[in-house]
């Protein structure tokens, strides 16, 4: 059997007619940039996040970058973020000239560790970016409490967590600003790049409206030096068609995760995701920790199961950040997780036979390893 990492065809069929009709209208009207459908989608997404304001931008990376620009982050400032995330979370900081400060994660959720955040605060700290890794919200209460006390802004990196909740509150409304990605493989994905900035703050909202559109108000009046970073109307049409189904699709992902959990729970050497009781996890990614990860990864592929690694190298050890002078041992939990984490296929319409096949293959590989004992150690 072949099991793809993701297969979104079934989702596409659900919304195909609506997308076809919507795209036809965009082409006929010629409203490709900031058309009315884009504004409608912003409002629908803001409502979905239970926040008053949302601004569509080019990508999740741009959302993070413009959020930092809106907060006047620049050279001399420090921005705290987890060392275990996608590199875009750090790149957006570097673009501003500020310094990324990498902080280790919690062993259980793989989210930033609030105690280590506290220890990393300096008078230069301007922003913290908690990432809701894999789709489970970070410990926002502790983070915002600390941030308030030290006058640090909180920018949620919610690029993997559309629709997840923390104590009943939606991601996107948990910090000062939240950033989403609509990259095609995200749980709400377009047919190209796209992103969204969500905020409760009217002033920030109005600034970001200018920042994404050459810094202008009206057509010719440029108030600030802005950028060109807008969500295409075509993307907005696709995303608006999918948004009403997102909660259902998140529930279906959750069902897949439950089945994985049941099938894998008796294998001692596999660590399945830990779920905090006061949050919902939307399982953008279903990641397990396995012994001999690189070997298991290759063998799963040999058996037709598409697996991936999110992420094999913690950010503080990436070559791109060698200039910051971090070394192995600085963020030990991130390093250990990077060494043995493995992402299994997950998508809403995944079939039971596919889930069974993935788990049987994984069980066999991991249990074989234990039987050969010593031989497994030399890998
Ligand atoms: C995908 C992702 C981003 C970047 O989003 P793009 O739309 O690809 O630019 C940033 N942070 C995290 C955690 C992501 O998963």
Coordinates of C-alpha atoms and ligand atoms in Angstrom, one line a residue:
X1 CA 0.0 0.0 0.0
X2 CA 1.1 3.6 -0.6
X3 CA 0.2 6.2 1.9
X4 CA 0.8 9.8 0.9
X5 CA 1.8 12.3 3.6
X6 CA -1.3 14.3 2.6
X7 CA -4.0 13.9 0.1
X8 CA -6.4 16.9 -0.2
X9 CA -8.4 15.7 -3.2
X10 CA -11.5 14.7 -1.2
X11 CA -11.5 18.2 0.4
X12 CA -11.2 19.8 -3.0
X13 CA -14.3 17.9 -4.3
X14 CA -16.3 19.3 -1.4
X15 CA -15.6 22.9 -2.5
X16 CA -15.0 22.5 -6.2
X17 CA -18.2 24.0 -7.5
X18 CA -17.9 27.0 -5.2
X19 CA -14.3 27.6 -6.2
X20 CA -15.1 27.3 -9.9
X21 CA -17.9 29.8 -9.7
X22 CA -15.9 32.2 -7.5
X23 CA -12.9 32.1 -9.7
X24 CA -15.0 32.7 -12.8
X25 CA -16.3 35.9 -11.2
X26 CA -12.8 37.1 -10.3
X27 CA -11.6 36.6 -13.9
X28 CA -14.7 38.3 -15.3
X29 CA -14.5 41.2 -12.9
X30 CA -10.7 41.5 -13.1
X31 CA -10.5 42.1 -9.4
X32 CA -7.3 40.2 -8.8
X33 CA -5.7 42.4 -6.1
X34 CA -7.7 43.4 -3.0
X35 CA -11.0 42.6 -4.6
X36 CA -14.2 42.6 -2.6
X37 CA -13.9 38.8 -2.0
X38 CA -10.6 39.4 -0.3
X39 CA -12.2 41.9 2.2
X40 CA -15.1 39.4 2.7
X41 CA -12.7 36.6 3.5
X42 CA -10.8 38.8 6.0
X43 CA -14.0 39.5 7.8
X44 CA -15.0 35.8 7.8
X45 CA -11.6 34.8 9.1
X46 CA -11.7 37.5 11.8
X47 CA -15.1 36.2 12.9
X48 CA -13.7 32.6 12.9
X49 CA -10.9 33.7 15.2
X50 CA -13.3 35.6 17.4
X51 CA -11.2 38.8 16.9
X52 CA -12.3 42.1 15.4
X53 CA -9.7 42.7 12.7
X54 CA -7.8 40.6 10.1
X55 CA -5.6 41.7 7.2
X56 CA -4.7 39.4 4.3
X57 CA -1.0 39.2 3.3
X58 CA 1.3 37.3 1.0
X59 CA 2.4 34.5 3.3
X60 CA 2.7 33.4 6.9
X61 CA 6.3 34.7 6.9
X62 CA 5.1 38.1 5.7
X63 CA 2.4 38.1 8.4
X64 CA 5.1 37.6 11.1
X65 CA 7.4 40.2 9.5
X66 CA 4.7 42.9 9.2
X67 CA 3.5 42.2 12.7
X68 CA 7.0 42.9 14.0
X69 CA 7.3 46.0 11.8
X70 CA 3.9 47.2 13.2
X71 CA 5.3 46.9 16.7
X72 CA 8.4 49.0 15.7
X73 CA 10.8 46.1 16.2
X74 CA 14.3 46.9 14.8
X75 CA 18.0 46.8 15.4
X76 CA 19.0 46.6 19.1
X77 CA 15.8 44.8 20.0
X78 CA 15.5 41.1 21.0
X79 CA 12.7 38.8 20.1
X80 CA 12.2 35.6 22.0
X81 CA 11.0 32.5 20.2
X82 CA 11.2 28.7 20.6
X83 CA 14.3 26.9 19.1
X84 CA 12.0 24.2 17.8
X85 CA 9.9 25.6 15.0
X86 CA 9.9 26.3 11.3
X87 CA 12.7 28.7 10.4
X88 CA 10.3 31.4 9.2
X89 CA 9.5 32.2 12.8
X90 CA 13.2 33.3 13.2
X91 CA 13.7 34.8 9.7
X92 CA 11.0 37.4 10.2
X93 CA 13.0 38.6 13.3
X94 CA 16.2 38.8 11.3
X95 CA 14.5 40.8 8.5
X96 CA 13.8 43.6 11.0
X97 CA 17.4 43.8 12.2
X98 CA 16.4 42.6 15.7
X99 CA 18.1 39.6 17.3
X100 CA 16.3 36.3 17.6
X101 CA 16.7 34.7 21.1
X102 CA 16.1 31.0 21.0
X103 CA 14.5 29.4 24.0
X104 CA 14.0 25.7 24.7
X105 CA 10.7 23.9 24.6
X106 CA 8.6 21.8 27.0
X107 CA 9.3 18.1 26.8
X108 CA 5.6 17.3 26.7
X109 CA 4.0 19.6 24.2
X110 CA 7.1 20.7 22.2
X111 CA 5.9 24.3 22.8
X112 CA 8.1 27.1 24.2
X113 CA 8.8 26.6 27.9
X114 CA 7.4 29.6 29.9
X115 CA 10.1 29.2 32.6
X116 CA 12.9 29.4 30.1
X117 CA 11.1 32.4 28.5
X118 CA 11.2 34.1 31.8
X119 CA 14.9 33.4 32.2
X120 CA 15.7 34.9 28.7
X121 CA 14.0 38.3 29.2
X122 CA 16.4 41.3 29.1
X123 CA 15.7 45.0 29.0
X124 CA 16.0 44.7 25.2
X125 CA 13.3 42.1 24.8
X126 CA 10.5 43.6 22.8
X127 CA 8.4 40.7 21.6
X128 CA 7.8 37.0 22.3
X129 CA 6.6 34.7 19.5
X130 CA 4.9 31.6 20.9
X131 CA 4.4 29.0 18.2
X132 CA 1.4 26.7 18.5
X133 CA 3.5 23.8 17.3
X134 CA 1.8 21.0 15.3
X135 CA -1.6 22.6 16.1
X136 CA -1.6 22.6 19.9
X137 CA -1.6 26.1 21.6
X138 CA 1.3 27.1 23.7
X139 CA 0.9 27.9 27.4
X140 CA -0.6 31.4 26.6
X141 CA -1.7 32.3 30.1
X142 CA 1.8 32.0 31.6
X143 CA 3.3 33.7 28.6
X144 CA 1.0 36.7 28.5
X145 CA 1.3 37.2 32.2
X146 CA 5.1 37.4 32.0
X147 CA 4.9 39.5 28.9
X148 CA 2.6 42.0 30.5
X149 CA 4.8 42.3 33.6
X150 CA 7.8 43.1 31.4
X151 CA 5.9 45.1 28.7
X152 CA 6.7 42.6 26.0
X153 CA 4.3 42.2 23.1
X154 CA 2.9 38.7 22.2
X155 CA 2.8 37.7 18.6
X156 CA 1.2 34.3 18.1
X157 CA 2.7 32.2 15.3
X158 CA -0.6 30.3 14.6
X159 CA 0.6 29.1 11.2
X160 CA -0.1 25.5 12.2
X161 CA -3.1 26.1 14.5
X162 CA -6.1 27.4 12.6
X163 CA -9.1 26.8 14.8
X164 CA -7.3 25.4 17.9
X165 CA -8.5 26.7 21.3
X166 CA -6.9 27.5 24.6
X167 CA -9.3 27.4 27.6
X168 CA -12.1 27.9 25.0
X169 CA -10.5 30.9 23.3
X170 CA -9.5 30.6 19.6
X171 CA -6.0 31.0 18.4
X172 CA -5.7 34.3 16.7
X173 CA -7.2 36.1 19.7
X174 CA -4.8 35.0 22.4
X175 CA -2.0 37.7 22.0
X176 CA -1.5 41.2 20.7
X177 CA -1.2 40.0 17.1
X178 CA -1.6 36.6 15.5
X179 CA -0.2 35.3 12.2
X180 CA -1.5 32.6 10.0
X181 CA -0.3 30.9 6.9
X182 CA -2.4 29.6 4.0
X183 CA 0.4 27.7 2.4
X184 CA -1.3 24.8 0.5
X185 CA -0.4 22.1 3.0
X186 CA -1.6 24.0 6.1
X187 CA -5.0 22.9 7.5
X188 CA -6.5 25.9 5.8
X189 CA -4.6 26.1 2.6
X190 CA -4.9 28.1 -0.7
X191 CA -3.7 27.3 -4.2
X192 CA -0.5 29.3 -3.6
X193 CA 1.1 31.4 -0.9
X194 CA -1.1 33.4 1.4
X195 CA -1.3 34.6 5.0
X196 CA -3.3 36.6 7.5
X197 CA -2.7 38.9 10.4
X198 CA -5.4 39.0 13.1
X199 CA -5.5 41.5 16.0
X200 CA -7.8 43.1 18.6
X201 CA -5.9 46.4 18.3
X202 CA -7.4 48.9 15.9
X203 CA -4.3 51.0 15.7
X204 CA -2.2 48.0 14.7
X205 CA -4.9 46.9 12.3
X206 CA -4.8 50.3 10.5
X207 CA -1.0 50.3 10.4
X208 CA -0.9 46.8 8.9
X209 CA -3.5 47.8 6.3
X210 CA -1.0 50.4 5.1
X211 CA 2.1 48.3 5.6
X212 CA 0.9 45.6 3.2
X213 CA 0.0 48.1 0.5
X214 CA 2.9 50.4 -0.1
X215 CA 2.2 52.3 3.1
X216 CA -0.7 54.2 1.6
X217 CA -4.0 55.5 2.7
X218 CA -6.3 56.0 -0.3
X219 CA -4.5 55.8 -3.6
X220 CA -1.7 58.4 -3.7
X221 CA -1.1 59.2 -0.1
X222 CA 1.9 57.3 1.3
X223 CA 2.0 57.7 5.1
X224 CA 4.8 55.2 5.8
X225 CA 7.3 53.2 3.9
X226 CA 5.2 50.1 3.3
X227 CA 5.6 46.9 1.3
X228 CA 3.8 45.0 -1.3
X229 CA 2.3 42.0 0.5
X230 CA -1.4 41.3 -0.2
X231 CA -3.6 38.3 -0.3
X232 CA -4.6 37.6 -3.9
X233 CA -8.4 37.6 -4.6
X234 CA -8.0 34.2 -6.2
X235 CA -6.6 32.8 -2.9
X236 CA -9.3 34.5 -0.9
X237 CA -12.0 32.8 -3.1
X238 CA -10.4 29.4 -2.5
X239 CA -9.9 30.0 1.2
X240 CA -13.4 31.4 1.7
X241 CA -14.9 28.3 0.1
X242 CA -12.9 26.1 2.5
X243 CA -13.3 28.1 5.8
X244 CA -16.9 26.9 6.6
X245 CA -15.6 23.3 6.5
X246 CA -12.5 23.9 8.6
X247 CA -14.0 22.8 12.0
X248 CA -15.3 19.6 10.4
X249 CA -12.0 18.9 8.8
X250 CA -10.2 19.6 12.1
X251 CA -12.6 17.1 13.8
X252 CA -11.7 14.5 11.1
X253 CA -8.0 15.1 11.7
X254 CA -8.6 14.6 15.4
X255 CA -10.4 11.3 14.7
X256 CA -7.3 10.2 12.8
X257 CA -5.1 11.2 15.7
X258 CA -7.3 9.3 18.1
X259 CA -7.0 6.1 16.0
X260 CA -3.2 6.6 15.8
X261 CA -3.1 7.0 19.5
X262 CA -5.0 3.8 20.1
X263 CA -2.9 1.7 17.7
X264 CA 0.4 3.1 19.0
X265 CA -0.2 3.4 22.7
X266 CA 1.1 -0.1 23.6
X267 CA 4.4 0.3 21.9
X268 CA 6.8 1.4 24.7
X269 CA 9.4 2.9 22.6
X270 CA 7.1 5.3 20.7
X271 CA 6.0 8.6 22.3
X272 CA 2.7 9.8 21.0
X273 CA 1.5 13.4 21.3
X274 CA 0.7 14.7 24.7
X275 CA -2.6 16.6 25.0
X276 CA -3.0 19.4 27.5
X277 CA -6.5 19.2 29.0
X278 CA -7.3 22.9 28.7
X279 CA -6.6 23.1 24.9
X280 CA -7.7 21.6 21.6
X281 CA -5.1 20.2 19.2
X282 CA -5.9 20.5 15.5
X283 CA -3.2 18.1 14.4
X284 CA -1.8 20.1 11.5
X285 CA 1.0 17.5 12.1
X286 CA 0.9 14.2 13.9
X287 CA 4.4 13.7 15.2
X288 CA 5.8 10.8 17.3
X289 CA 9.2 10.2 18.8
X290 CA 10.8 6.9 17.8
X291 CA 14.2 5.3 18.4
X292 CA 16.6 5.2 15.5
X293 CA 14.5 7.8 13.8
X294 CA 16.6 8.2 10.6
X295 CA 16.6 4.5 9.9
X296 CA 12.9 4.1 10.7
X297 CA 12.1 7.1 8.4
X298 CA 13.9 5.5 5.5
X299 CA 12.3 2.1 6.1
X300 CA 8.8 3.6 6.3
X301 CA 9.4 5.2 2.9
X302 CA 10.5 1.9 1.6
X303 CA 7.2 0.5 2.7
X304 CA 5.3 3.1 0.8
X305 CA 4.5 5.4 3.8
X306 CA 5.3 9.0 3.2
X307 CA 6.8 10.4 6.4
X308 CA 8.5 13.7 7.0
X309 CA 10.5 15.3 9.8
X310 CA 9.4 18.5 11.4
X311 CA 12.1 19.4 12.3
X312 CA 15.5 17.6 12.1
X313 CA 17.6 20.6 13.1
X314 CA 16.7 22.9 16.0
X315 CA 17.0 26.5 14.8
X316 CA 19.9 27.5 17.2
X317 CA 22.0 24.9 15.4
X318 CA 21.1 25.9 11.8
X319 CA 24.0 27.1 9.7
X320 CA 22.0 30.3 8.9
X321 CA 22.2 31.2 12.6
X322 CA 25.8 30.2 13.2
X323 CA 26.5 34.0 13.6
X324 CA 24.6 34.0 16.9
X325 CA 27.1 31.6 18.5
X326 CA 24.8 29.0 19.9
X327 CA 26.2 25.5 20.4
X328 CA 24.9 22.0 21.0
X329 CA 23.6 21.7 24.5
X330 CA 22.1 25.2 24.7
X331 CA 18.6 24.0 24.1
X332 CA 18.7 20.3 25.1
X333 CA 15.1 19.4 24.8
X334 CA 14.8 20.9 21.3
X335 CA 17.9 19.0 20.3
X336 CA 16.6 15.7 21.7
X337 CA 13.2 16.1 20.0
X338 CA 14.9 17.1 16.7
X339 CA 16.8 13.8 16.8
X340 CA 13.9 11.4 17.2
X341 CA 10.7 13.2 16.0
X342 CA 8.8 11.8 13.0
X343 CA 5.7 13.1 11.3
X344 CA 3.2 10.5 10.2
X345 CA 0.7 11.0 7.3
X346 CA -2.4 12.9 8.4
X347 CA -5.2 14.5 6.5
X348 CA -9.0 14.8 7.1
X349 CA -10.1 12.0 4.8
X350 CA -7.4 9.5 5.7
X351 CA -8.9 6.0 5.6
X352 CA -8.8 3.5 8.4
X353 CA -6.8 1.0 6.2
X354 CA -4.2 3.7 5.7
X355 CA -3.9 4.4 9.4
X356 CA -3.7 0.7 10.2
X357 CA -1.0 0.2 7.5
X358 CA 1.1 3.0 8.9
X359 CA 0.8 1.8 12.4
X360 CA 1.6 -1.9 11.5
X361 CA 4.7 -0.8 9.5
X362 CA 5.9 1.4 12.4
X363 CA 5.2 -1.3 15.0
X364 CA 7.2 -3.8 13.0
X365 CA 10.2 -1.5 12.5
X366 CA 10.4 -0.3 16.0
X367 CA 9.9 -3.8 17.6
X368 CA 12.4 -5.3 15.2
X369 CA 14.9 -2.7 16.4
X370 CA 14.4 -3.9 19.9
X371 CA 14.8 -7.5 19.0
X372 CA 18.2 -6.9 17.3
X373 CA 19.1 -4.9 20.3
X374 CA 22.8 -4.1 20.1
X375 CA 22.8 -3.8 16.3
X376 CA 20.4 -1.0 16.5
X377 CA 22.7 1.1 18.6
X378 CA 25.4 1.6 16.0
X379 CA 23.2 3.5 13.6
Ligands
LIG1 C1 4.3 27.5 7.6 C2 4.8 28.2 8.8 C3 5.3 29.5 8.7 C4 5.5 30.3 7.4 O1 4.3 30.4 6.6 P1 4.5 30.6 5.0 O2 3.1 30.9 4.6 O3 5.0 29.3 4.4 O4 5.4 31.8 4.8 C5 5.7 30.2 9.8 N1 5.7 29.5 11.0 C6 5.3 28.3 11.1 C7 5.3 27.6 12.5 C8 4.9 27.6 10.0 O5 4.5 26.3 10.1

